Amino acid sequence: MIMEKGISSVEVLPSKSSQVTAVKVVVKEPETKQTQRGKRVGFVLVHAGAGYHSESKAKEYKHVCKRACQKAIEKLQAGALATDAVTAALIELEDSPFTNAGMGSNLNLLGEIECDASIMDGKSLNFGAVGALSGIKNPVSVANRLLCEGQKGKLSAGRIPPCFLVGEGAFRWAVDHGIPACPPGFSLAAFKRNKRKLELAEKVETDLIQLKKRRQSSEKGSRVMCRTCGRPSKASDGSRGGDQIELYSLENDSGTLDTVGAVVVDQEGNVAAAVSSGGLALKHPGRVGQAALYGCGCWAENTGAHTPYSTAVSTSGCGEHLVRTILARECSCALQTEDAHQALLETMQNKFIGSPFLANEDGVLGGVIVLRSCRCSAEPELSQEKPTLLVEFLWSHTTESMCVGYMSAQDGKAKTHISRLPPGAVAGQSVAIEGGVCRLESPES
C-alpha cells in the first residue's frame, strides 16, 4: 500500500462571494508499506461531527474515531461486506457518550432521545433509514437491517418492503426483526448538555423580548446594551444587535451538531456510507433531520456506465441546511469530475454556502467526508501488474471544527485529526477542506 497523506501549507482561494474563505490544504507526504500476503485490503474514513469540538475533549473525540476505524477494518479483513463494515464503525460511534448519536444523543423538548440514521450500499444502490426512533441502542443497526431485508425482494401479497421507517413503527419493526430494545433512560452527558442549552435558550428568549420592546420604543439608530458582554451594540439598520452574540453562543455550544458517519471501500471496490444522529438539541418531538433522508445524510454509488468513480459521502451539521441542499448527493455527483479536491470545494461554496435555497440564512453550517475510488494498474515498468485501488479521501466543513479518523487495512493503527477553521474565518461563511490519497494493492495469494 502506498499512502499519501498529511497536512502542510494552507492557501486561501478566491471566491465568488467576498464572505466565503476557502481553505485549501495541500497533501503530499508519501509513505510506503508492504502489502501483507493474504491480507484483504480496504479503507475507512469516519467523522464524529461537524460543529464545535473543545480542546478539553479532543482526546475523547479522537479516541472514539480511532476505535470506529479499527472496528470497520476488522470487518473488512474478515471478508465482510462494505455495509457491515460501515455499520460496525457507526455502532462504535453511537456507543460513545461524547457523540450526538445513539444513547449519547441530544434530548428533545420532552427530554427524550429520538434518533435518525441511514445507510447506503454502493453496489446495489439500496438504502435503509430510520427517523425519530426511540428505544433502540444502535439506530444504524435497524437501518442496515432495513437495507438487507429490502434486498430479499417483495413481501407477501406483492408488498414492497420498506426502506424508511419512523417513530413507533420503526421501533416495532426493529423488535419484530430481532433487534433488542434498550431500557428507558438517557445519557447523563446528553442531559447536562441539554440543561445548559435550555438555560441559554430561556435567556435568549428573555433578551429578545426585552430587545424588541426597546426597539419599539426607540428611534432608528438607537444603541442597545448587549447582556453578553455589557457593551452597547448598534442596531441602526434593523438587524440583530446584542441578540446575535447570545444566539451564536447557543448554536456554537459543544455537542450541538455532532452527527457521526463513515464511508468505506472494500477490496472489490464496493463502497458504502452511513450516518447517525440524535438531532438538534431541544428539537420538537418527531423532528427528522438529514441523517435519515435519502440523498441528504449519506450517499454511496459504485462505478457504472455514467460514473467513472465509485463514491461515498456522509454529512453532518444543521439538518435543515443539509436537507434543503441534498448535499450528500450533490457531493457524489461533483466527485465524478477529474479534480476531486476542486470539485468538493466548489460544491461546498456554490451548492451549500451559496445555495439559493439557503439565501436567507445568516450562516450555513455543515460538513462532509467523502471518498472516491477507481481501479488502476500498477507501475507500467513492473513485469507483473497487480490490480491497485486508488482511493482519494477528503473532508470539508463550514463549522468551527470537524473530527475525523481514517485507516486502511494495512495500517497498524488509525490516524485522527480535528480540522478547524483558520483564525479570522467566520463559521457558516468559510470552508475548510483537507484530505489525502492512498493506493491499495491487492494481496499476494
Short mmCIF file of C-alpha atoms in Angstrom, two decimals:
data_model
loop_
_atom_site.label_atom_id
_atom_site.label_comp_id
_atom_site.label_asym_id
_atom_site.label_seq_id
_atom_site.Cartn_x
_atom_site.Cartn_y
_atom_site.Cartn_z
CA MET A 1 0.00 0.00 0.00
CA ILE A 2 1.19 3.50 -0.82
CA MET A 3 -0.23 6.23 1.36
CA GLU A 4 -0.08 9.93 0.58
CA LYS A 5 -1.40 11.90 3.48
CA GLY A 6 -0.68 14.70 5.88
CA ILE A 7 -1.28 18.40 6.32
CA SER A 8 1.08 21.03 5.01
CA SER A 9 0.69 24.52 3.56
CA VAL A 10 -2.59 26.42 3.73
CA GLU A 11 -3.68 28.51 0.76
CA VAL A 12 -6.56 31.00 0.67
CA LEU A 13 -8.51 30.75 -2.58
CA PRO A 14 -10.60 33.48 -4.22
CA SER A 15 -14.36 33.03 -4.11
CA LYS A 16 -17.36 34.41 -5.96
CA SER A 17 -18.63 35.67 -2.63
CA SER A 18 -16.47 38.02 -0.60
CA GLN A 19 -17.87 36.43 2.56
CA VAL A 20 -16.53 32.97 1.73
CA THR A 21 -13.00 31.93 2.60
CA ALA A 22 -11.96 28.61 1.09
CA VAL A 23 -9.01 26.92 2.76
CA LYS A 24 -7.04 24.57 0.56
CA VAL A 25 -4.77 22.12 2.33
CA VAL A 26 -2.12 20.54 0.13
CA VAL A 27 -1.39 16.90 0.99
CA LYS A 28 1.86 15.33 -0.12
CA GLU A 29 3.58 13.08 2.38
CA PRO A 30 4.19 9.71 0.77
CA GLU A 31 4.61 6.67 2.91
CA THR A 32 5.07 3.15 1.59
CA LYS A 33 4.21 -0.08 3.34
CA GLN A 34 4.50 -3.62 2.08
CA THR A 35 1.19 -5.39 1.49
CA GLN A 36 0.99 -8.45 3.70
CA ARG A 37 0.49 -11.78 1.97
CA GLY A 38 -3.15 -12.92 2.09
CA LYS A 39 -4.40 -9.80 3.86
CA ARG A 40 -7.59 -8.28 2.48
CA VAL A 41 -7.46 -4.57 1.69
CA GLY A 42 -9.91 -1.79 2.33
CA PHE A 43 -10.20 1.74 3.65
CA VAL A 44 -12.44 3.61 6.11
CA LEU A 45 -12.95 7.29 6.88
CA VAL A 46 -15.13 8.32 9.85
CA HIS A 47 -16.27 11.55 11.43
CA ALA A 48 -17.50 12.49 14.89
CA GLY A 49 -19.39 15.51 13.63
CA ALA A 50 -19.07 18.96 12.16
CA GLY A 51 -19.70 21.52 14.85
CA TYR A 52 -17.51 22.65 17.72
CA HIS A 53 -15.02 20.33 19.42
CA SER A 54 -13.47 21.77 22.54
CA GLU A 55 -9.76 21.25 23.16
CA SER A 56 -10.60 19.72 26.53
CA LYS A 57 -12.45 16.84 24.84
CA ALA A 58 -10.19 16.47 21.80
CA LYS A 59 -8.60 13.28 23.16
CA GLU A 60 -12.00 11.62 23.66
CA TYR A 61 -13.23 12.56 20.18
CA LYS A 62 -10.07 11.25 18.54
CA HIS A 63 -10.15 8.05 20.59
CA VAL A 64 -13.68 7.13 19.55
CA CYS A 65 -12.84 7.83 15.88
CA LYS A 66 -9.81 5.57 16.19
CA ARG A 67 -11.90 2.74 17.69
CA ALA A 68 -14.54 3.15 14.98
CA CYS A 69 -11.90 2.81 12.25
CA GLN A 70 -10.49 -0.30 13.87
CA LYS A 71 -13.93 -1.94 14.06
CA ALA A 72 -14.56 -1.31 10.37
CA ILE A 73 -11.14 -2.60 9.32
CA GLU A 74 -11.60 -5.76 11.39
CA LYS A 75 -14.78 -6.45 9.44
CA LEU A 76 -13.11 -5.80 6.09
CA GLN A 77 -10.16 -8.05 6.93
CA ALA A 78 -12.61 -10.81 7.82
CA GLY A 79 -14.20 -10.50 4.38
CA ALA A 80 -17.40 -8.75 5.49
CA LEU A 81 -19.48 -6.59 3.18
CA ALA A 82 -18.75 -2.87 2.97
CA THR A 83 -22.18 -2.21 4.53
CA ASP A 84 -21.35 -4.40 7.51
CA ALA A 85 -18.02 -2.62 7.97
CA VAL A 86 -19.57 0.83 7.88
CA THR A 87 -22.27 -0.33 10.31
CA ALA A 88 -19.60 -1.58 12.74
CA ALA A 89 -17.91 1.81 12.65
CA LEU A 90 -21.18 3.62 13.32
CA ILE A 91 -22.11 1.35 16.24
CA GLU A 92 -18.83 2.26 17.92
CA LEU A 93 -19.55 5.96 17.37
CA GLU A 94 -23.14 5.63 18.60
CA ASP A 95 -21.97 3.95 21.81
CA SER A 96 -19.77 6.88 22.79
CA PRO A 97 -21.16 9.38 25.34
CA PHE A 98 -19.19 12.12 23.57
CA THR A 99 -21.11 11.94 20.29
CA ASN A 100 -24.61 13.06 19.40
CA ALA A 101 -25.82 9.64 18.26
CA GLY A 102 -27.33 6.53 19.80
CA MET A 103 -27.65 6.68 23.57
CA GLY A 104 -25.41 9.77 23.77
CA SER A 105 -27.89 11.75 21.69
CA ASN A 106 -29.24 15.20 22.36
CA LEU A 107 -32.65 15.29 24.02
CA ASN A 108 -35.78 16.79 22.52
CA LEU A 109 -38.09 19.29 24.21
CA LEU A 110 -39.68 16.49 26.23
CA GLY A 111 -36.32 15.22 27.46
CA GLU A 112 -36.45 12.16 25.21
CA ILE A 113 -33.99 10.65 22.76
CA GLU A 114 -35.14 10.37 19.13
CA CYS A 115 -32.54 9.19 16.65
CA ASP A 116 -32.11 9.31 12.88
CA ALA A 117 -29.83 7.02 10.88
CA SER A 118 -29.34 5.81 7.33
CA ILE A 119 -27.05 3.62 5.26
CA MET A 120 -26.50 3.15 1.53
CA ASP A 121 -24.84 0.33 -0.41
CA GLY A 122 -22.94 1.47 -3.48
CA LYS A 123 -23.13 -1.93 -5.19
CA SER A 124 -26.89 -2.48 -5.05
CA LEU A 125 -27.80 1.20 -4.53
CA ASN A 126 -30.17 0.04 -1.80
CA PHE A 127 -30.92 2.36 1.09
CA GLY A 128 -32.20 1.90 4.64
CA ALA A 129 -33.17 4.55 7.16
CA VAL A 130 -34.97 5.27 10.43
CA GLY A 131 -36.21 8.58 11.79
CA ALA A 132 -37.27 9.80 15.24
CA LEU A 133 -36.50 6.33 16.63
CA SER A 134 -36.54 5.75 20.39
CA GLY A 135 -35.81 2.69 22.49
CA ILE A 136 -33.09 1.14 20.28
CA LYS A 137 -29.46 1.39 21.36
CA ASN A 138 -27.98 1.47 17.84
CA PRO A 139 -30.29 3.01 15.24
CA VAL A 140 -27.83 2.30 12.40
CA SER A 141 -28.32 -1.43 13.00
CA VAL A 142 -32.02 -1.00 12.21
CA ALA A 143 -31.21 1.00 9.08
CA ASN A 144 -28.80 -1.74 7.94
CA ARG A 145 -31.39 -4.42 8.61
CA LEU A 146 -33.95 -2.50 6.53
CA LEU A 147 -31.40 -2.36 3.70
CA CYS A 148 -30.72 -6.11 3.95
CA GLU A 149 -34.41 -7.06 4.11
CA GLY A 150 -35.10 -4.86 1.12
CA GLN A 151 -32.63 -6.87 -0.96
CA LYS A 152 -34.64 -10.06 -0.39
CA GLY A 153 -37.44 -8.97 -2.70
CA LYS A 154 -41.15 -8.42 -2.27
CA LEU A 155 -43.15 -9.39 0.80
CA SER A 156 -46.31 -11.50 0.83
CA ALA A 157 -49.14 -10.29 -1.38
CA GLY A 158 -46.61 -8.50 -3.55
CA ARG A 159 -45.89 -5.77 -1.00
CA ILE A 160 -42.72 -3.73 -1.44
CA PRO A 161 -40.52 -3.88 1.68
CA PRO A 162 -39.98 -0.57 3.47
CA CYS A 163 -36.67 1.26 3.27
CA PHE A 164 -37.52 4.13 5.65
CA LEU A 165 -39.48 3.86 8.90
CA VAL A 166 -40.08 6.40 11.65
CA GLY A 167 -41.16 6.59 15.30
CA GLU A 168 -43.14 3.80 16.89
CA GLY A 169 -43.41 1.93 13.60
CA ALA A 170 -39.64 1.79 13.27
CA PHE A 171 -39.31 0.56 16.85
CA ARG A 172 -41.89 -2.21 16.37
CA TRP A 173 -40.27 -3.32 13.11
CA ALA A 174 -36.84 -3.49 14.79
CA VAL A 175 -38.11 -5.59 17.70
CA ASP A 176 -40.03 -7.89 15.31
CA HIS A 177 -36.77 -8.50 13.42
CA GLY A 178 -34.79 -9.48 16.49
CA ILE A 179 -33.13 -6.18 17.34
CA PRO A 180 -33.39 -5.87 21.14
CA ALA A 181 -34.98 -2.84 22.76
CA CYS A 182 -32.94 -0.98 25.32
CA PRO A 183 -34.28 0.01 28.75
CA PRO A 184 -35.73 3.52 29.00
CA GLY A 185 -33.36 6.22 30.14
CA PHE A 186 -31.00 8.79 28.76
CA SER A 187 -27.35 9.72 28.70
CA LEU A 188 -26.12 11.81 31.62
CA ALA A 189 -23.79 13.65 29.21
CA ALA A 190 -26.73 14.48 26.96
CA PHE A 191 -28.77 15.64 29.94
CA LYS A 192 -26.03 18.03 31.05
CA ARG A 193 -25.66 19.39 27.52
CA ASN A 194 -29.38 19.95 27.20
CA LYS A 195 -29.70 21.55 30.61
CA ARG A 196 -27.09 24.10 29.57
CA LYS A 197 -28.80 24.71 26.23
CA LEU A 198 -32.19 25.10 27.87
CA GLU A 199 -30.78 27.72 30.22
CA LEU A 200 -29.23 29.54 27.26
CA ALA A 201 -32.43 29.29 25.23
CA GLU A 202 -34.52 30.75 28.04
CA LYS A 203 -32.02 33.58 28.47
CA VAL A 204 -32.03 34.29 24.73
CA GLU A 205 -35.83 34.36 24.67
CA THR A 206 -35.95 36.81 27.58
CA ASP A 207 -33.31 39.01 25.98
CA LEU A 208 -35.11 39.05 22.65
CA ILE A 209 -38.39 40.09 24.26
CA GLN A 210 -36.66 42.92 26.09
CA LEU A 211 -34.76 43.91 22.95
CA LYS A 212 -37.96 44.01 20.91
CA LYS A 213 -39.60 46.30 23.46
CA ARG A 214 -36.59 48.63 23.41
CA ARG A 215 -36.58 48.80 19.64
CA GLN A 216 -40.27 49.58 19.55
CA SER A 217 -39.76 52.49 21.91
CA SER A 218 -36.58 53.84 20.35
CA GLU A 219 -35.82 55.60 17.12
CA LYS A 220 -33.85 54.03 14.32
CA GLY A 221 -30.15 54.08 15.16
CA SER A 222 -30.60 53.73 18.91
CA ARG A 223 -28.00 51.86 20.89
CA VAL A 224 -28.87 48.61 22.65
CA MET A 225 -26.90 47.12 25.53
CA CYS A 226 -25.59 43.60 24.96
CA ARG A 227 -26.16 41.44 28.01
CA THR A 228 -23.40 39.03 26.99
CA CYS A 229 -20.51 41.50 27.08
CA GLY A 230 -22.10 44.57 28.72
CA ARG A 231 -21.12 46.83 25.82
CA PRO A 232 -23.51 48.88 23.66
CA SER A 233 -24.49 47.24 20.39
CA LYS A 234 -25.51 49.22 17.32
CA ALA A 235 -28.76 48.14 15.67
CA SER A 236 -29.38 51.08 13.36
CA ASP A 237 -30.29 49.04 10.28
CA GLY A 238 -32.85 46.84 11.97
CA SER A 239 -30.50 43.86 12.03
CA ARG A 240 -29.78 41.83 15.12
CA GLY A 241 -27.60 43.61 17.66
CA GLY A 242 -26.90 42.21 21.11
CA ASP A 243 -29.11 39.17 20.45
CA GLN A 244 -26.77 37.90 17.73
CA ILE A 245 -23.99 37.12 20.20
CA GLU A 246 -26.41 35.36 22.53
CA LEU A 247 -27.86 33.20 19.74
CA TYR A 248 -24.43 32.26 18.44
CA SER A 249 -23.35 31.11 21.89
CA LEU A 250 -26.31 28.73 21.89
CA GLU A 251 -25.75 27.42 18.37
CA ASN A 252 -22.00 27.04 18.89
CA ASP A 253 -22.22 25.19 22.20
CA SER A 254 -20.25 21.93 22.13
CA GLY A 255 -22.28 18.88 21.14
CA THR A 256 -24.96 20.68 19.14
CA LEU A 257 -24.05 19.34 15.71
CA ASP A 258 -22.01 16.21 16.38
CA THR A 259 -23.70 13.80 13.97
CA VAL A 260 -21.48 10.79 13.25
CA GLY A 261 -20.78 9.00 9.99
CA ALA A 262 -18.46 6.76 8.00
CA VAL A 263 -17.56 5.82 4.44
CA VAL A 264 -15.89 2.55 3.41
CA VAL A 265 -14.43 0.88 0.34
CA ASP A 266 -13.69 -2.85 0.36
CA GLN A 267 -11.23 -5.00 -1.58
CA GLU A 268 -13.59 -5.41 -4.52
CA GLY A 269 -14.05 -1.66 -4.81
CA ASN A 270 -17.56 -1.66 -3.37
CA VAL A 271 -18.39 1.45 -1.35
CA ALA A 272 -20.86 2.10 1.46
CA ALA A 273 -21.80 5.11 3.55
CA ALA A 274 -23.74 5.64 6.77
CA VAL A 275 -24.75 8.41 9.14
CA SER A 276 -26.40 8.57 12.57
CA SER A 277 -27.62 11.47 14.68
CA GLY A 278 -29.58 12.44 17.75
CA GLY A 279 -30.60 15.66 16.01
CA LEU A 280 -30.50 19.23 17.23
CA ALA A 281 -30.75 19.79 20.96
CA LEU A 282 -34.22 20.82 22.16
CA LYS A 283 -35.75 19.81 18.83
CA HIS A 284 -39.50 19.38 18.55
CA PRO A 285 -40.61 15.77 19.14
CA GLY A 286 -40.97 13.99 15.81
CA ARG A 287 -38.46 16.18 14.00
CA VAL A 288 -36.42 14.23 11.42
CA GLY A 289 -33.09 15.54 10.17
CA GLN A 290 -30.82 14.88 7.22
CA ALA A 291 -29.36 11.73 8.77
CA ALA A 292 -32.50 9.79 7.83
CA LEU A 293 -33.26 11.33 4.45
CA TYR A 294 -32.31 9.96 1.03
CA GLY A 295 -29.54 11.94 -0.65
CA CYS A 296 -29.08 14.24 2.33
CA GLY A 297 -27.32 12.25 5.06
CA CYS A 298 -25.28 9.77 3.06
CA TRP A 299 -24.72 8.52 -0.45
CA ALA A 300 -22.82 5.59 -1.97
CA GLU A 301 -22.55 4.58 -5.62
CA ASN A 302 -20.21 2.15 -7.33
CA THR A 303 -18.57 2.74 -10.69
CA GLY A 304 -21.08 2.45 -13.52
CA ALA A 305 -21.75 3.35 -17.13
CA HIS A 306 -22.11 7.04 -16.24
CA THR A 307 -19.97 7.10 -13.11
CA PRO A 308 -16.23 6.55 -13.70
CA TYR A 309 -15.55 6.68 -9.96
CA SER A 310 -17.09 4.90 -7.00
CA THR A 311 -18.11 7.50 -4.42
CA ALA A 312 -19.26 7.52 -0.79
CA VAL A 313 -20.37 10.55 1.23
CA SER A 314 -21.52 11.17 4.80
CA THR A 315 -22.71 14.56 6.06
CA SER A 316 -23.01 16.38 9.37
CA GLY A 317 -24.24 19.75 10.59
CA CYS A 318 -27.54 21.59 10.66
CA GLY A 319 -30.04 19.08 9.32
CA GLU A 320 -32.34 21.67 7.82
CA HIS A 321 -29.47 23.16 5.79
CA LEU A 322 -28.34 19.75 4.57
CA VAL A 323 -31.86 18.64 3.66
CA ARG A 324 -32.64 21.73 1.59
CA THR A 325 -29.41 21.34 -0.40
CA ILE A 326 -29.40 17.50 -0.73
CA LEU A 327 -25.70 17.83 -0.01
CA ALA A 328 -24.67 14.15 0.04
CA ARG A 329 -25.96 13.52 -3.48
CA GLU A 330 -24.58 16.83 -4.74
CA CYS A 331 -21.10 15.94 -3.49
CA SER A 332 -21.24 12.48 -5.04
CA CYS A 333 -22.19 13.88 -8.45
CA ALA A 334 -19.45 16.51 -8.26
CA LEU A 335 -16.79 13.90 -7.49
CA GLN A 336 -17.19 12.37 -10.96
CA THR A 337 -15.04 15.18 -12.38
CA GLU A 338 -11.26 14.85 -12.67
CA ASP A 339 -10.16 17.04 -9.75
CA ALA A 340 -11.89 15.76 -6.61
CA HIS A 341 -10.48 18.47 -4.36
CA GLN A 342 -11.64 21.33 -6.57
CA ALA A 343 -15.00 19.67 -7.19
CA LEU A 344 -15.72 19.33 -3.48
CA LEU A 345 -14.59 22.88 -2.79
CA GLU A 346 -16.87 24.31 -5.48
CA THR A 347 -19.79 22.21 -4.25
CA MET A 348 -19.40 23.47 -0.68
CA GLN A 349 -19.14 27.05 -1.94
CA ASN A 350 -21.80 27.10 -4.65
CA LYS A 351 -24.23 24.34 -3.70
CA PHE A 352 -24.10 24.81 0.08
CA ILE A 353 -22.94 28.19 1.38
CA GLY A 354 -24.04 29.93 -1.81
CA SER A 355 -27.16 27.83 -2.39
CA PRO A 356 -30.26 29.84 -3.43
CA PHE A 357 -32.28 27.53 -1.18
CA LEU A 358 -30.42 28.96 1.83
CA ALA A 359 -30.24 32.56 0.66
CA ASN A 360 -31.97 33.87 3.79
CA GLU A 361 -29.69 32.06 6.24
CA ASP A 362 -27.09 34.11 8.15
CA GLY A 363 -24.68 31.17 8.32
CA VAL A 364 -24.78 27.78 6.61
CA LEU A 365 -23.43 25.08 8.92
CA GLY A 366 -22.36 21.64 7.79
CA GLY A 367 -19.59 19.24 6.91
CA VAL A 368 -18.91 16.18 4.76
CA ILE A 369 -16.50 13.29 4.49
CA VAL A 370 -16.08 11.80 1.04
CA LEU A 371 -14.08 9.13 -0.69
CA ARG A 372 -13.85 8.11 -4.28
CA SER A 373 -12.04 5.13 -5.75
CA CYS A 374 -11.15 3.58 -9.07
CA ARG A 375 -9.13 0.65 -10.34
CA CYS A 376 -5.75 1.38 -11.84
CA SER A 377 -2.85 -0.81 -12.89
CA ALA A 378 0.45 -0.83 -11.04
CA GLU A 379 3.55 0.91 -12.33
CA PRO A 380 4.00 0.08 -16.05
CA GLU A 381 7.66 -0.91 -15.60
CA LEU A 382 6.63 -3.84 -13.39
CA SER A 383 6.62 -7.12 -15.25
CA GLN A 384 3.55 -8.44 -13.46
CA GLU A 385 0.74 -5.97 -12.93
CA LYS A 386 -1.20 -6.04 -9.70
CA PRO A 387 -4.65 -4.50 -9.62
CA THR A 388 -4.50 -1.38 -7.46
CA LEU A 389 -7.34 0.53 -5.88
CA LEU A 390 -6.74 4.28 -5.87
CA VAL A 391 -8.68 5.93 -3.01
CA GLU A 392 -8.98 9.70 -2.62
CA PHE A 393 -10.45 10.84 0.69
CA LEU A 394 -11.47 14.34 1.76
CA TRP A 395 -13.33 16.17 4.49
CA SER A 396 -14.75 19.67 4.35
CA HIS A 397 -16.75 21.81 6.77
CA THR A 398 -18.16 25.29 7.31
CA THR A 399 -18.43 24.82 11.07
CA GLU A 400 -15.79 25.72 13.65
CA SER A 401 -14.33 22.21 13.55
CA MET A 402 -14.75 18.62 12.42
CA CYS A 403 -13.21 15.49 13.92
CA VAL A 404 -12.20 12.68 11.55
CA GLY A 405 -10.31 9.40 11.57
CA TYR A 406 -9.07 7.16 8.77
CA MET A 407 -7.35 3.83 8.34
CA SER A 408 -6.50 1.25 5.68
CA ALA A 409 -6.45 -2.49 6.23
CA GLN A 410 -2.64 -2.41 6.07
CA ASP A 411 -2.24 0.31 8.73
CA GLY A 412 -1.23 -0.67 12.23
CA LYS A 413 -3.49 1.96 13.73
CA ALA A 414 -5.93 4.67 12.70
CA LYS A 415 -4.97 8.29 12.29
CA THR A 416 -7.19 11.05 13.67
CA HIS A 417 -7.42 14.79 13.22
CA ILE A 418 -9.59 17.69 14.34
CA SER A 419 -9.87 20.09 11.44
CA ARG A 420 -10.51 23.71 12.42
CA LEU A 421 -11.25 26.89 10.53
CA PRO A 422 -8.23 29.22 10.48
CA PRO A 423 -8.11 32.28 12.75
CA GLY A 424 -10.38 35.02 11.46
CA ALA A 425 -12.57 32.71 9.38
CA VAL A 426 -16.29 33.00 10.11
CA ALA A 427 -18.23 29.79 10.73
CA GLY A 428 -21.11 29.43 8.31
CA GLN A 429 -19.36 31.63 5.74
CA SER A 430 -15.99 29.85 5.33
CA VAL A 431 -14.95 26.45 4.03
CA ALA A 432 -12.10 24.23 5.24
CA ILE A 433 -11.06 21.27 3.11
CA GLU A 434 -8.38 18.64 3.71
CA GLY A 435 -7.65 15.08 2.66
CA GLY A 436 -5.28 12.66 1.03
CA VAL A 437 -4.77 9.69 -1.28
CA CYS A 438 -3.95 6.04 -0.74
CA ARG A 439 -3.25 3.16 -3.09
CA LEU A 440 -4.42 -0.27 -2.01
CA GLU A 441 -2.62 -3.16 -3.69
CA SER A 442 -4.39 -6.48 -3.82
CA PRO A 443 -2.69 -9.01 -1.53
CA GLU A 444 -0.46 -11.72 -2.94
CA SER A 445 -2.09 -15.12 -2.98
#
